[in-house]
């Protein structure tokens, strides 16, 4: 219908590879400091999973939803915080107060280790929380494994369980926050040539 205005064989060459833009290297996403890459991933998850209850500022409402700002669970040991995120919590929180119906639903369903690592790193380093650390993907994998081996797997944790069984750091190597990582995969970026 277009006549001779367009001829596919003369316009597209076989095995054509587009050249990089002038001044560009043609590579994918530029490496970012680990803390920034993890927080960027976590910010999206926080908006989707957490802000509806805890608020965009993470301060909760004081009666139904607790504040995450300065919370002992958030800025304390990473294993305890991971258990709360993955399994939810019932009864009184670390402050001793019971909020709303006394049950935070689990948030771990469908959450990958990358998701958990990003979310925890984001919450621990925003809203006035300044742990200045990265919860790595390997640490998050360990958290998911630990969660699956709980005596009461499938039920929400209590603060007493967190204190008795999970008040410790997640296993795994520490990643310095300024380590360059691929922002899409969170894998350490290859060293520059």
JSON list of C-alpha atoms in Angstrom, two decimals:
[
{"chain": "A", "resi": 1, "resn": "UNK", "atom": "CA", "xyz": [0.00, 0.00, 0.00]},
{"chain": "A", "resi": 2, "resn": "UNK", "atom": "CA", "xyz": [2.97, 2.31, 0.50]},
{"chain": "A", "resi": 3, "resn": "UNK", "atom": "CA", "xyz": [4.33, 1.83, -2.99]},
{"chain": "A", "resi": 4, "resn": "UNK", "atom": "CA", "xyz": [8.09, 2.02, -3.13]},
{"chain": "A", "resi": 5, "resn": "UNK", "atom": "CA", "xyz": [8.49, 4.38, -0.19]},
{"chain": "A", "resi": 6, "resn": "UNK", "atom": "CA", "xyz": [9.78, 1.67, 2.12]},
{"chain": "A", "resi": 7, "resn": "UNK", "atom": "CA", "xyz": [11.90, -1.33, 1.21]},
{"chain": "A", "resi": 8, "resn": "UNK", "atom": "CA", "xyz": [12.75, -3.48, 4.22]},
{"chain": "A", "resi": 9, "resn": "UNK", "atom": "CA", "xyz": [15.75, -5.17, 2.55]},
{"chain": "A", "resi": 10, "resn": "UNK", "atom": "CA", "xyz": [17.47, -1.91, 1.69]},
{"chain": "A", "resi": 11, "resn": "UNK", "atom": "CA", "xyz": [16.66, -0.16, 4.99]},
{"chain": "A", "resi": 12, "resn": "UNK", "atom": "CA", "xyz": [17.71, -2.91, 7.45]},
{"chain": "A", "resi": 13, "resn": "UNK", "atom": "CA", "xyz": [21.04, -4.62, 6.95]},
{"chain": "A", "resi": 14, "resn": "UNK", "atom": "CA", "xyz": [21.60, -8.21, 8.14]},
{"chain": "A", "resi": 15, "resn": "UNK", "atom": "CA", "xyz": [23.66, -8.51, 11.35]},
{"chain": "A", "resi": 16, "resn": "UNK", "atom": "CA", "xyz": [23.50, -4.77, 11.95]},
{"chain": "A", "resi": 17, "resn": "UNK", "atom": "CA", "xyz": [24.63, -3.70, 15.43]},
{"chain": "A", "resi": 18, "resn": "UNK", "atom": "CA", "xyz": [23.88, -0.19, 16.55]},
{"chain": "A", "resi": 19, "resn": "UNK", "atom": "CA", "xyz": [26.96, 1.80, 17.49]},
{"chain": "A", "resi": 20, "resn": "UNK", "atom": "CA", "xyz": [27.30, 3.49, 20.88]},
{"chain": "A", "resi": 21, "resn": "UNK", "atom": "CA", "xyz": [26.17, 7.07, 21.12]},
{"chain": "A", "resi": 22, "resn": "UNK", "atom": "CA", "xyz": [28.99, 9.59, 20.84]},
{"chain": "A", "resi": 23, "resn": "UNK", "atom": "CA", "xyz": [30.65, 9.89, 24.23]},
{"chain": "A", "resi": 24, "resn": "UNK", "atom": "CA", "xyz": [28.78, 6.86, 25.59]},
{"chain": "A", "resi": 25, "resn": "UNK", "atom": "CA", "xyz": [30.29, 3.52, 26.41]},
{"chain": "A", "resi": 26, "resn": "UNK", "atom": "CA", "xyz": [27.27, 1.51, 25.28]},
{"chain": "A", "resi": 27, "resn": "UNK", "atom": "CA", "xyz": [27.18, -0.34, 28.60]},
{"chain": "A", "resi": 28, "resn": "UNK", "atom": "CA", "xyz": [24.20, -0.88, 30.86]},
{"chain": "A", "resi": 29, "resn": "UNK", "atom": "CA", "xyz": [23.44, 0.85, 34.11]},
{"chain": "A", "resi": 30, "resn": "UNK", "atom": "CA", "xyz": [26.31, 2.76, 35.65]},
{"chain": "A", "resi": 31, "resn": "UNK", "atom": "CA", "xyz": [27.61, 1.33, 38.92]},
{"chain": "A", "resi": 32, "resn": "UNK", "atom": "CA", "xyz": [26.43, 3.10, 42.08]},
{"chain": "A", "resi": 33, "resn": "UNK", "atom": "CA", "xyz": [27.58, 3.00, 45.69]},
{"chain": "A", "resi": 34, "resn": "UNK", "atom": "CA", "xyz": [25.95, -0.04, 47.31]},
{"chain": "A", "resi": 35, "resn": "UNK", "atom": "CA", "xyz": [23.97, 1.94, 49.86]},
{"chain": "A", "resi": 36, "resn": "UNK", "atom": "CA", "xyz": [22.42, 4.11, 47.13]},
{"chain": "A", "resi": 37, "resn": "UNK", "atom": "CA", "xyz": [21.55, 1.15, 44.88]},
{"chain": "A", "resi": 38, "resn": "UNK", "atom": "CA", "xyz": [20.03, -0.87, 47.72]},
{"chain": "A", "resi": 39, "resn": "UNK", "atom": "CA", "xyz": [18.08, 2.14, 49.00]},
{"chain": "A", "resi": 40, "resn": "UNK", "atom": "CA", "xyz": [16.71, 2.89, 45.52]},
{"chain": "A", "resi": 41, "resn": "UNK", "atom": "CA", "xyz": [15.36, -0.67, 45.28]},
{"chain": "A", "resi": 42, "resn": "UNK", "atom": "CA", "xyz": [14.01, -0.49, 48.83]},
{"chain": "A", "resi": 43, "resn": "UNK", "atom": "CA", "xyz": [12.26, 2.85, 48.27]},
{"chain": "A", "resi": 44, "resn": "UNK", "atom": "CA", "xyz": [10.01, 1.28, 45.63]},
{"chain": "A", "resi": 45, "resn": "UNK", "atom": "CA", "xyz": [9.14, -1.64, 47.91]},
{"chain": "A", "resi": 46, "resn": "UNK", "atom": "CA", "xyz": [8.50, 0.63, 50.87]},
{"chain": "A", "resi": 47, "resn": "UNK", "atom": "CA", "xyz": [6.04, 2.65, 48.79]},
{"chain": "A", "resi": 48, "resn": "UNK", "atom": "CA", "xyz": [4.26, -0.55, 47.69]},
{"chain": "A", "resi": 49, "resn": "UNK", "atom": "CA", "xyz": [4.30, -2.60, 50.91]},
{"chain": "A", "resi": 50, "resn": "UNK", "atom": "CA", "xyz": [4.82, -0.35, 53.92]},
{"chain": "A", "resi": 51, "resn": "UNK", "atom": "CA", "xyz": [3.75, 3.25, 53.40]},
{"chain": "A", "resi": 52, "resn": "UNK", "atom": "CA", "xyz": [0.03, 2.42, 53.43]},
{"chain": "A", "resi": 53, "resn": "UNK", "atom": "CA", "xyz": [0.26, 1.63, 57.15]},
{"chain": "A", "resi": 54, "resn": "UNK", "atom": "CA", "xyz": [3.47, 3.24, 58.42]},
{"chain": "A", "resi": 55, "resn": "UNK", "atom": "CA", "xyz": [3.07, 6.35, 56.24]},
{"chain": "A", "resi": 56, "resn": "UNK", "atom": "CA", "xyz": [5.29, 8.00, 53.65]},
{"chain": "A", "resi": 57, "resn": "UNK", "atom": "CA", "xyz": [7.34, 9.43, 56.54]},
{"chain": "A", "resi": 58, "resn": "UNK", "atom": "CA", "xyz": [7.45, 6.07, 58.42]},
{"chain": "A", "resi": 59, "resn": "UNK", "atom": "CA", "xyz": [6.00, 7.70, 61.54]},
{"chain": "A", "resi": 60, "resn": "UNK", "atom": "CA", "xyz": [2.87, 5.54, 61.66]},
{"chain": "A", "resi": 61, "resn": "UNK", "atom": "CA", "xyz": [-0.23, 7.05, 63.24]},
{"chain": "A", "resi": 62, "resn": "UNK", "atom": "CA", "xyz": [0.57, 6.34, 66.89]},
{"chain": "A", "resi": 63, "resn": "UNK", "atom": "CA", "xyz": [-2.51, 4.23, 67.56]},
{"chain": "A", "resi": 64, "resn": "UNK", "atom": "CA", "xyz": [-2.88, 1.62, 64.81]},
{"chain": "A", "resi": 65, "resn": "UNK", "atom": "CA", "xyz": [0.56, 1.61, 63.20]},
{"chain": "A", "resi": 66, "resn": "UNK", "atom": "CA", "xyz": [3.89, 2.15, 64.97]},
{"chain": "A", "resi": 67, "resn": "UNK", "atom": "CA", "xyz": [6.61, 4.49, 63.87]},
{"chain": "A", "resi": 68, "resn": "UNK", "atom": "CA", "xyz": [9.64, 2.96, 62.21]},
{"chain": "A", "resi": 69, "resn": "UNK", "atom": "CA", "xyz": [11.70, 6.03, 63.07]},
{"chain": "A", "resi": 70, "resn": "UNK", "atom": "CA", "xyz": [14.23, 5.07, 65.72]},
{"chain": "A", "resi": 71, "resn": "UNK", "atom": "CA", "xyz": [12.47, 1.74, 66.37]},
{"chain": "A", "resi": 72, "resn": "UNK", "atom": "CA", "xyz": [14.63, -0.74, 68.27]},
{"chain": "A", "resi": 73, "resn": "UNK", "atom": "CA", "xyz": [13.63, -3.44, 65.77]},
{"chain": "A", "resi": 74, "resn": "UNK", "atom": "CA", "xyz": [14.54, -1.30, 62.74]},
{"chain": "A", "resi": 75, "resn": "UNK", "atom": "CA", "xyz": [17.89, 0.06, 63.86]},
{"chain": "A", "resi": 76, "resn": "UNK", "atom": "CA", "xyz": [18.81, -2.89, 66.08]},
{"chain": "A", "resi": 77, "resn": "UNK", "atom": "CA", "xyz": [20.01, -6.31, 65.05]},
{"chain": "A", "resi": 78, "resn": "UNK", "atom": "CA", "xyz": [19.20, -7.21, 61.47]},
{"chain": "A", "resi": 79, "resn": "UNK", "atom": "CA", "xyz": [17.92, -10.75, 62.08]},
{"chain": "A", "resi": 80, "resn": "UNK", "atom": "CA", "xyz": [15.15, -9.56, 64.39]},
{"chain": "A", "resi": 81, "resn": "UNK", "atom": "CA", "xyz": [14.08, -6.87, 61.92]},
{"chain": "A", "resi": 82, "resn": "UNK", "atom": "CA", "xyz": [14.08, -9.40, 59.07]},
{"chain": "A", "resi": 83, "resn": "UNK", "atom": "CA", "xyz": [11.85, -11.77, 61.05]},
{"chain": "A", "resi": 84, "resn": "UNK", "atom": "CA", "xyz": [9.31, -8.98, 61.62]},
{"chain": "A", "resi": 85, "resn": "UNK", "atom": "CA", "xyz": [9.29, -7.98, 57.93]},
{"chain": "A", "resi": 86, "resn": "UNK", "atom": "CA", "xyz": [9.04, -11.55, 56.65]},
{"chain": "A", "resi": 87, "resn": "UNK", "atom": "CA", "xyz": [6.57, -12.95, 59.20]},
{"chain": "A", "resi": 88, "resn": "UNK", "atom": "CA", "xyz": [4.75, -9.96, 60.65]},
{"chain": "A", "resi": 89, "resn": "UNK", "atom": "CA", "xyz": [4.47, -9.40, 64.38]},
{"chain": "A", "resi": 90, "resn": "UNK", "atom": "CA", "xyz": [1.66, -9.97, 66.87]},
{"chain": "A", "resi": 91, "resn": "UNK", "atom": "CA", "xyz": [1.12, -8.49, 70.28]},
{"chain": "A", "resi": 92, "resn": "UNK", "atom": "CA", "xyz": [3.21, -5.77, 71.83]},
{"chain": "A", "resi": 93, "resn": "UNK", "atom": "CA", "xyz": [6.12, -4.34, 69.83]},
{"chain": "A", "resi": 94, "resn": "UNK", "atom": "CA", "xyz": [9.60, -3.56, 71.13]},
{"chain": "A", "resi": 95, "resn": "UNK", "atom": "CA", "xyz": [8.16, -0.44, 72.78]},
{"chain": "A", "resi": 96, "resn": "UNK", "atom": "CA", "xyz": [5.79, -2.63, 74.82]},
{"chain": "A", "resi": 97, "resn": "UNK", "atom": "CA", "xyz": [2.74, -1.10, 73.11]},
{"chain": "A", "resi": 98, "resn": "UNK", "atom": "CA", "xyz": [0.15, -3.06, 71.14]},
{"chain": "A", "resi": 99, "resn": "UNK", "atom": "CA", "xyz": [-1.04, -1.22, 68.05]},
{"chain": "A", "resi": 100, "resn": "UNK", "atom": "CA", "xyz": [-4.45, -1.50, 66.39]},
{"chain": "A", "resi": 101, "resn": "UNK", "atom": "CA", "xyz": [-5.54, -5.13, 66.17]},
{"chain": "A", "resi": 102, "resn": "UNK", "atom": "CA", "xyz": [-2.18, -6.23, 67.53]},
{"chain": "A", "resi": 103, "resn": "UNK", "atom": "CA", "xyz": [-1.06, -7.89, 64.31]},
{"chain": "A", "resi": 104, "resn": "UNK", "atom": "CA", "xyz": [1.19, -6.73, 61.49]},
{"chain": "A", "resi": 105, "resn": "UNK", "atom": "CA", "xyz": [0.65, -9.08, 58.55]},
{"chain": "A", "resi": 106, "resn": "UNK", "atom": "CA", "xyz": [3.68, -10.81, 57.02]},
{"chain": "A", "resi": 107, "resn": "UNK", "atom": "CA", "xyz": [5.27, -9.02, 54.09]},
{"chain": "A", "resi": 108, "resn": "UNK", "atom": "CA", "xyz": [7.58, -11.80, 52.90]},
{"chain": "A", "resi": 109, "resn": "UNK", "atom": "CA", "xyz": [5.29, -13.55, 50.41]},
{"chain": "A", "resi": 110, "resn": "UNK", "atom": "CA", "xyz": [6.87, -13.29, 46.98]},
{"chain": "A", "resi": 111, "resn": "UNK", "atom": "CA", "xyz": [9.74, -11.20, 48.29]},
{"chain": "A", "resi": 112, "resn": "UNK", "atom": "CA", "xyz": [13.14, -12.07, 46.84]},
{"chain": "A", "resi": 113, "resn": "UNK", "atom": "CA", "xyz": [16.38, -11.76, 48.78]},
{"chain": "A", "resi": 114, "resn": "UNK", "atom": "CA", "xyz": [17.18, -8.67, 46.68]},
{"chain": "A", "resi": 115, "resn": "UNK", "atom": "CA", "xyz": [13.83, -7.16, 47.65]},
{"chain": "A", "resi": 116, "resn": "UNK", "atom": "CA", "xyz": [14.32, -7.86, 51.35]},
{"chain": "A", "resi": 117, "resn": "UNK", "atom": "CA", "xyz": [17.88, -6.52, 51.31]},
{"chain": "A", "resi": 118, "resn": "UNK", "atom": "CA", "xyz": [16.80, -3.33, 49.56]},
{"chain": "A", "resi": 119, "resn": "UNK", "atom": "CA", "xyz": [13.80, -2.78, 51.82]},
{"chain": "A", "resi": 120, "resn": "UNK", "atom": "CA", "xyz": [15.72, -3.31, 55.04]},
{"chain": "A", "resi": 121, "resn": "UNK", "atom": "CA", "xyz": [18.63, -1.13, 53.89]},
{"chain": "A", "resi": 122, "resn": "UNK", "atom": "CA", "xyz": [16.20, 1.62, 52.88]},
{"chain": "A", "resi": 123, "resn": "UNK", "atom": "CA", "xyz": [14.27, 1.67, 56.15]},
{"chain": "A", "resi": 124, "resn": "UNK", "atom": "CA", "xyz": [17.45, 1.42, 58.26]},
{"chain": "A", "resi": 125, "resn": "UNK", "atom": "CA", "xyz": [18.95, 4.43, 56.44]},
{"chain": "A", "resi": 126, "resn": "UNK", "atom": "CA", "xyz": [16.00, 6.82, 55.96]},
{"chain": "A", "resi": 127, "resn": "UNK", "atom": "CA", "xyz": [13.39, 8.71, 57.96]},
{"chain": "A", "resi": 128, "resn": "UNK", "atom": "CA", "xyz": [16.03, 9.77, 60.48]},
{"chain": "A", "resi": 129, "resn": "UNK", "atom": "CA", "xyz": [17.39, 6.22, 60.87]},
{"chain": "A", "resi": 130, "resn": "UNK", "atom": "CA", "xyz": [21.11, 6.29, 60.13]},
{"chain": "A", "resi": 131, "resn": "UNK", "atom": "CA", "xyz": [22.69, 2.87, 60.57]},
{"chain": "A", "resi": 132, "resn": "UNK", "atom": "CA", "xyz": [24.92, 3.60, 57.54]},
{"chain": "A", "resi": 133, "resn": "UNK", "atom": "CA", "xyz": [25.07, -0.11, 56.71]},
{"chain": "A", "resi": 134, "resn": "UNK", "atom": "CA", "xyz": [23.90, -2.35, 53.90]},
{"chain": "A", "resi": 135, "resn": "UNK", "atom": "CA", "xyz": [21.84, -5.48, 54.49]},
{"chain": "A", "resi": 136, "resn": "UNK", "atom": "CA", "xyz": [23.30, -7.56, 51.68]},
{"chain": "A", "resi": 137, "resn": "UNK", "atom": "CA", "xyz": [21.55, -10.02, 49.40]},
{"chain": "A", "resi": 138, "resn": "UNK", "atom": "CA", "xyz": [23.45, -12.86, 51.10]},
{"chain": "A", "resi": 139, "resn": "UNK", "atom": "CA", "xyz": [22.25, -11.68, 54.51]},
{"chain": "A", "resi": 140, "resn": "UNK", "atom": "CA", "xyz": [18.69, -11.52, 53.18]},
{"chain": "A", "resi": 141, "resn": "UNK", "atom": "CA", "xyz": [18.99, -15.06, 51.79]},
{"chain": "A", "resi": 142, "resn": "UNK", "atom": "CA", "xyz": [20.08, -16.18, 55.26]},
{"chain": "A", "resi": 143, "resn": "UNK", "atom": "CA", "xyz": [17.07, -14.37, 56.77]},
{"chain": "A", "resi": 144, "resn": "UNK", "atom": "CA", "xyz": [14.67, -16.15, 54.43]},
{"chain": "A", "resi": 145, "resn": "UNK", "atom": "CA", "xyz": [16.27, -19.49, 55.34]},
{"chain": "A", "resi": 146, "resn": "UNK", "atom": "CA", "xyz": [16.14, -18.73, 59.08]},
{"chain": "A", "resi": 147, "resn": "UNK", "atom": "CA", "xyz": [12.50, -17.68, 58.77]},
{"chain": "A", "resi": 148, "resn": "UNK", "atom": "CA", "xyz": [11.66, -20.99, 57.08]},
{"chain": "A", "resi": 149, "resn": "UNK", "atom": "CA", "xyz": [13.19, -22.94, 59.97]},
{"chain": "A", "resi": 150, "resn": "UNK", "atom": "CA", "xyz": [11.32, -21.17, 62.79]},
{"chain": "A", "resi": 151, "resn": "UNK", "atom": "CA", "xyz": [9.49, -23.43, 65.24]},
{"chain": "A", "resi": 152, "resn": "UNK", "atom": "CA", "xyz": [6.26, -21.55, 64.44]},
{"chain": "A", "resi": 153, "resn": "UNK", "atom": "CA", "xyz": [6.82, -21.19, 60.71]},
{"chain": "A", "resi": 154, "resn": "UNK", "atom": "CA", "xyz": [3.89, -19.51, 59.00]},
{"chain": "A", "resi": 155, "resn": "UNK", "atom": "CA", "xyz": [2.83, -17.53, 62.07]},
{"chain": "A", "resi": 156, "resn": "UNK", "atom": "CA", "xyz": [3.73, -13.99, 63.06]},
{"chain": "A", "resi": 157, "resn": "UNK", "atom": "CA", "xyz": [6.64, -13.51, 65.44]},
{"chain": "A", "resi": 158, "resn": "UNK", "atom": "CA", "xyz": [6.20, -12.01, 68.87]},
{"chain": "A", "resi": 159, "resn": "UNK", "atom": "CA", "xyz": [8.61, -9.54, 70.37]},
{"chain": "A", "resi": 160, "resn": "UNK", "atom": "CA", "xyz": [9.48, -12.19, 72.97]},
{"chain": "A", "resi": 161, "resn": "UNK", "atom": "CA", "xyz": [10.48, -14.62, 70.19]},
{"chain": "A", "resi": 162, "resn": "UNK", "atom": "CA", "xyz": [12.53, -11.94, 68.44]},
{"chain": "A", "resi": 163, "resn": "UNK", "atom": "CA", "xyz": [14.40, -11.17, 71.65]},
{"chain": "A", "resi": 164, "resn": "UNK", "atom": "CA", "xyz": [14.92, -14.83, 72.57]},
{"chain": "A", "resi": 165, "resn": "UNK", "atom": "CA", "xyz": [15.79, -16.28, 69.16]},
{"chain": "A", "resi": 166, "resn": "UNK", "atom": "CA", "xyz": [16.63, -13.52, 66.69]},
{"chain": "A", "resi": 167, "resn": "UNK", "atom": "CA", "xyz": [18.25, -10.63, 68.54]},
{"chain": "A", "resi": 168, "resn": "UNK", "atom": "CA", "xyz": [21.47, -10.82, 66.52]},
{"chain": "A", "resi": 169, "resn": "UNK", "atom": "CA", "xyz": [23.06, -9.75, 63.26]},
{"chain": "A", "resi": 170, "resn": "UNK", "atom": "CA", "xyz": [22.28, -11.72, 60.14]},
{"chain": "A", "resi": 171, "resn": "UNK", "atom": "CA", "xyz": [25.15, -13.93, 59.00]},
{"chain": "A", "resi": 172, "resn": "UNK", "atom": "CA", "xyz": [27.11, -12.77, 55.98]},
{"chain": "A", "resi": 173, "resn": "UNK", "atom": "CA", "xyz": [30.00, -10.62, 54.93]},
{"chain": "A", "resi": 174, "resn": "UNK", "atom": "CA", "xyz": [29.70, -6.90, 55.52]},
{"chain": "A", "resi": 175, "resn": "UNK", "atom": "CA", "xyz": [29.59, -4.79, 52.35]},
{"chain": "A", "resi": 176, "resn": "UNK", "atom": "CA", "xyz": [31.11, -1.34, 52.71]},
{"chain": "A", "resi": 177, "resn": "UNK", "atom": "CA", "xyz": [28.40, 1.19, 51.76]},
{"chain": "A", "resi": 178, "resn": "UNK", "atom": "CA", "xyz": [30.59, 2.86, 49.14]},
{"chain": "A", "resi": 179, "resn": "UNK", "atom": "CA", "xyz": [31.31, -0.37, 47.23]},
{"chain": "A", "resi": 180, "resn": "UNK", "atom": "CA", "xyz": [30.20, 0.04, 43.62]},
{"chain": "A", "resi": 181, "resn": "UNK", "atom": "CA", "xyz": [27.41, -2.32, 42.57]},
{"chain": "A", "resi": 182, "resn": "UNK", "atom": "CA", "xyz": [25.22, -2.83, 39.54]},
{"chain": "A", "resi": 183, "resn": "UNK", "atom": "CA", "xyz": [22.01, -1.00, 40.50]},
{"chain": "A", "resi": 184, "resn": "UNK", "atom": "CA", "xyz": [19.82, -3.53, 38.67]},
{"chain": "A", "resi": 185, "resn": "UNK", "atom": "CA", "xyz": [21.31, -6.73, 40.11]},
{"chain": "A", "resi": 186, "resn": "UNK", "atom": "CA", "xyz": [22.99, -5.36, 43.29]},
{"chain": "A", "resi": 187, "resn": "UNK", "atom": "CA", "xyz": [26.03, -7.48, 42.37]},
{"chain": "A", "resi": 188, "resn": "UNK", "atom": "CA", "xyz": [29.42, -5.88, 42.92]},
{"chain": "A", "resi": 189, "resn": "UNK", "atom": "CA", "xyz": [30.54, -4.04, 39.80]},
{"chain": "A", "resi": 190, "resn": "UNK", "atom": "CA", "xyz": [33.64, -5.31, 38.03]},
{"chain": "A", "resi": 191, "resn": "UNK", "atom": "CA", "xyz": [36.78, -3.34, 38.73]},
{"chain": "A", "resi": 192, "resn": "UNK", "atom": "CA", "xyz": [37.52, -0.61, 36.19]},
{"chain": "A", "resi": 193, "resn": "UNK", "atom": "CA", "xyz": [40.24, -1.52, 33.66]}
]
